[in-house]
mmCIF file with all atom_site columns, C-alpha atoms in Angstrom:
data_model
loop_
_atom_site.group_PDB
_atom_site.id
_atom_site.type_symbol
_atom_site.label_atom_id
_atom_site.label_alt_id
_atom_site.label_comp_id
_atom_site.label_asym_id
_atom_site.label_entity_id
_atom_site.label_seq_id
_atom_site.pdbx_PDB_ins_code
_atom_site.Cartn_x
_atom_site.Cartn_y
_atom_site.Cartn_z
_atom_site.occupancy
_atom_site.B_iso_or_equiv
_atom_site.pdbx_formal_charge
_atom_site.auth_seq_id
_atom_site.auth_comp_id
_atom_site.auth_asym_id
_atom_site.auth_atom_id
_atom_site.pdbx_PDB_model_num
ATOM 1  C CA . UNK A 1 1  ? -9.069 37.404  -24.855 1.00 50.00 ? 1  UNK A CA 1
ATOM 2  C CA . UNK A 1 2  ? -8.263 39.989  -22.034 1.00 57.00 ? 2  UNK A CA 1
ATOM 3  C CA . UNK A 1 3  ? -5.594 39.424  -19.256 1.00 59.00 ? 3  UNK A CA 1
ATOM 4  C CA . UNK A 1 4  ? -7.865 38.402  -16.860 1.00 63.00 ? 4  UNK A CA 1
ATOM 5  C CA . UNK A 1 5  ? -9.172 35.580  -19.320 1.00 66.00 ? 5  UNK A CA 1
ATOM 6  C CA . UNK A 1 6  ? -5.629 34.410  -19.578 1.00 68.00 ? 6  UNK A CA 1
ATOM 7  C CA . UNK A 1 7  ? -5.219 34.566  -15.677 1.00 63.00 ? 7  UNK A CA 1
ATOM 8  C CA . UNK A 1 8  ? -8.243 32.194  -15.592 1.00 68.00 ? 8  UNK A CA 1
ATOM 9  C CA . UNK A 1 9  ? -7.185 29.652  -18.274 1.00 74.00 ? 9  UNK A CA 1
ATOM 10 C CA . UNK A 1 10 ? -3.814 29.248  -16.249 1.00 72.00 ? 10 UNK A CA 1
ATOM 11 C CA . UNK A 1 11 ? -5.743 28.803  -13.017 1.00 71.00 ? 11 UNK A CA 1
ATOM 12 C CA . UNK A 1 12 ? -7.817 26.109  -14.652 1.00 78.00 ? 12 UNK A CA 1
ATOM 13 C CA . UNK A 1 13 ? -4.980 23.965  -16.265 1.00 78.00 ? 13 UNK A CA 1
ATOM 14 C CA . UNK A 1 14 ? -2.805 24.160  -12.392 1.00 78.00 ? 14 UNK A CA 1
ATOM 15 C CA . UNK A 1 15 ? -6.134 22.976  -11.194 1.00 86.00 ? 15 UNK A CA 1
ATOM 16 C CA . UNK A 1 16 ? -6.262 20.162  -13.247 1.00 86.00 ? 16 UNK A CA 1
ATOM 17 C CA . UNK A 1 17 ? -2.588 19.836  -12.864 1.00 87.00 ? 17 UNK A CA 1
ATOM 18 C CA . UNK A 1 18 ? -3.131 19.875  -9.239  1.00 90.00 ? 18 UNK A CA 1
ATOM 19 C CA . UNK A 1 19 ? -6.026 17.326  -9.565  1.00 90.00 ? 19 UNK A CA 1
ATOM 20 C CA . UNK A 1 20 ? -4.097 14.674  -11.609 1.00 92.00 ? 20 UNK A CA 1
ATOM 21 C CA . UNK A 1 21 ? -1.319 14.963  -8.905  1.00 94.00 ? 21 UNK A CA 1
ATOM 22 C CA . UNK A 1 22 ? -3.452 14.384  -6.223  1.00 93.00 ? 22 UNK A CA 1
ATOM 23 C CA . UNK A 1 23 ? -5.189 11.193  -8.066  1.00 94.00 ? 23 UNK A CA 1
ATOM 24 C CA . UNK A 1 24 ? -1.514 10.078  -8.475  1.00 96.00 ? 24 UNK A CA 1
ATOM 25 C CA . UNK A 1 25 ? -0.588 10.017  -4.832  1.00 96.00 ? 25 UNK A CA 1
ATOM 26 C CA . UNK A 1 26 ? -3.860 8.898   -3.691  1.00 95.00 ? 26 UNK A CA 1
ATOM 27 C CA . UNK A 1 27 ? -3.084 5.449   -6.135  1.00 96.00 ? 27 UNK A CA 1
ATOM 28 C CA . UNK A 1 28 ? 0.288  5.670   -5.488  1.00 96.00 ? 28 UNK A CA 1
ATOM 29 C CA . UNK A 1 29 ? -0.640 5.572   -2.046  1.00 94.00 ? 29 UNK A CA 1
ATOM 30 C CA . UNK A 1 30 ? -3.177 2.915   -1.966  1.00 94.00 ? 30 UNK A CA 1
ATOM 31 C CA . UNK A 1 31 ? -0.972 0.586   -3.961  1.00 94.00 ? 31 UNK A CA 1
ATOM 32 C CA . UNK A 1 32 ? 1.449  0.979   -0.915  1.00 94.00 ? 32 UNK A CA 1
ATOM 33 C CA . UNK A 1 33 ? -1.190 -0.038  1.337   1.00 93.00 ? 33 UNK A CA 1
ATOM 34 C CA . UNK A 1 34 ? -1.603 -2.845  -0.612  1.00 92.00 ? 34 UNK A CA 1
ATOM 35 C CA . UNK A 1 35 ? 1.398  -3.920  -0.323  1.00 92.00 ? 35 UNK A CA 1
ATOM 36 C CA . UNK A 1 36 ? 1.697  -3.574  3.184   1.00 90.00 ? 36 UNK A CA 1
ATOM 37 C CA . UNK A 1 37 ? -1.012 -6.018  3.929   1.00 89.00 ? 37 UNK A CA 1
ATOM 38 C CA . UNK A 1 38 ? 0.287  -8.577  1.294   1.00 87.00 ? 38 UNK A CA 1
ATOM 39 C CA . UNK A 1 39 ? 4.117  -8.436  3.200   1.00 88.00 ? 39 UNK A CA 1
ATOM 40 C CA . UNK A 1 40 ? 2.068  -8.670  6.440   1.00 87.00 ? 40 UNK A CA 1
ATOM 41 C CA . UNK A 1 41 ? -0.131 -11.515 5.782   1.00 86.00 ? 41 UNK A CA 1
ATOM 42 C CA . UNK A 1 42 ? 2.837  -13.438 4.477   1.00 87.00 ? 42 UNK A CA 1
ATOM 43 C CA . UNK A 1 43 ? 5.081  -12.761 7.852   1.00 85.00 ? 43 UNK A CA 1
ATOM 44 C CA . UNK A 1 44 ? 1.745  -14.061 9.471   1.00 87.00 ? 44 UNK A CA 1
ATOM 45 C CA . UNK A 1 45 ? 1.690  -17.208 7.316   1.00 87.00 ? 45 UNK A CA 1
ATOM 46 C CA . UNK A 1 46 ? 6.025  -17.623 8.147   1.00 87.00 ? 46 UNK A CA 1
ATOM 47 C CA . UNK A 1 47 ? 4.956  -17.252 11.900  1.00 86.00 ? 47 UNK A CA 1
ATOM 48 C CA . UNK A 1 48 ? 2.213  -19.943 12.105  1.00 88.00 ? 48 UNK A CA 1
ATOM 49 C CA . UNK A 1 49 ? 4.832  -22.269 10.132  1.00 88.00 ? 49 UNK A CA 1
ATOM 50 C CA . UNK A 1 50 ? 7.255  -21.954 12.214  1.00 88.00 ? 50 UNK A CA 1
ATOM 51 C CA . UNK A 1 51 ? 4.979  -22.950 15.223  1.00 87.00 ? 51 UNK A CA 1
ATOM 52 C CA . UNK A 1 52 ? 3.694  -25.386 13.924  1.00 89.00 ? 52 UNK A CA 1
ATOM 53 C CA . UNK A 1 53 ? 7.258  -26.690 12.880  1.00 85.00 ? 53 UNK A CA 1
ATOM 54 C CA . UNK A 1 54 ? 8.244  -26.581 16.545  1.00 85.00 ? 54 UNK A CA 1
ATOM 55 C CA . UNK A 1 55 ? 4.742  -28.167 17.753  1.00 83.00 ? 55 UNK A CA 1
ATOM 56 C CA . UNK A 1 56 ? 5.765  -30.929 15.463  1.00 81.00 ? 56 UNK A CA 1
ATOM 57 C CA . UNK A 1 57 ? 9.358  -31.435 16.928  1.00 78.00 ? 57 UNK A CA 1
ATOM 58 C CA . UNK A 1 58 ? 7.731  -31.744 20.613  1.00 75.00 ? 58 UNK A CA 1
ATOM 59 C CA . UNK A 1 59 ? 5.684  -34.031 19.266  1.00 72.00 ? 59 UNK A CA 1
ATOM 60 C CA . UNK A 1 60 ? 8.144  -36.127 17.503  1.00 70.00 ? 60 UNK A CA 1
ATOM 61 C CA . UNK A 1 61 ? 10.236 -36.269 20.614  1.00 71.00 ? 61 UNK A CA 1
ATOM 62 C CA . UNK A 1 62 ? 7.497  -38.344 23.011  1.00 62.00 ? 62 UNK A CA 1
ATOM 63 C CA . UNK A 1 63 ? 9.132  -37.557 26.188  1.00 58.00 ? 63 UNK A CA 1
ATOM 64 C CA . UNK A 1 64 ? 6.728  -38.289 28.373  1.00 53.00 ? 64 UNK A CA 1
#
C-alpha cells in the first residue's frame, strides 16, 4: 500500500464520517421540527379553549 493509498483510505472514512454527521443533524433536525408543530398545535388547542370558555361565560350571563 503506497502513501497515496493511505491518503485515500483516510479521505474515504472522513467522508463517511462526514456523511453519518450530516444524517445525524438532518434527524436531529427534523425531530425538532416535529416538535415544534406538536407544541404549536397544542397552544392552538389552549387558545380555542379558552374562547370558548369565555363564549360560554357571556352566555351564561343573559344580559340582554
Amino acid at each position: 500500500m503506497g502513501i497515496s493509498d493511505q491518503f485515500k483510505d483516510k479521505g474515504e472514512q472522513l467522508s463517511e464520517e462526514a456523511k453519518k454527521r450530516m444524517r445525524d443533524v438532518k434527524e436531529r433536525g427534523k425531530k425538532q421540527a416535529k416538535e415544534r408543530g406538536q407544541q404549536s398545535r397544542e397552544r392552538g388547542q389552549q387558545g380555542r379553549d379558552q374562547r370558548e370558555d369565555l363564549l360560554d361565560d357571556v352566555d351564561d350571563r343573559d344580559v340582554f
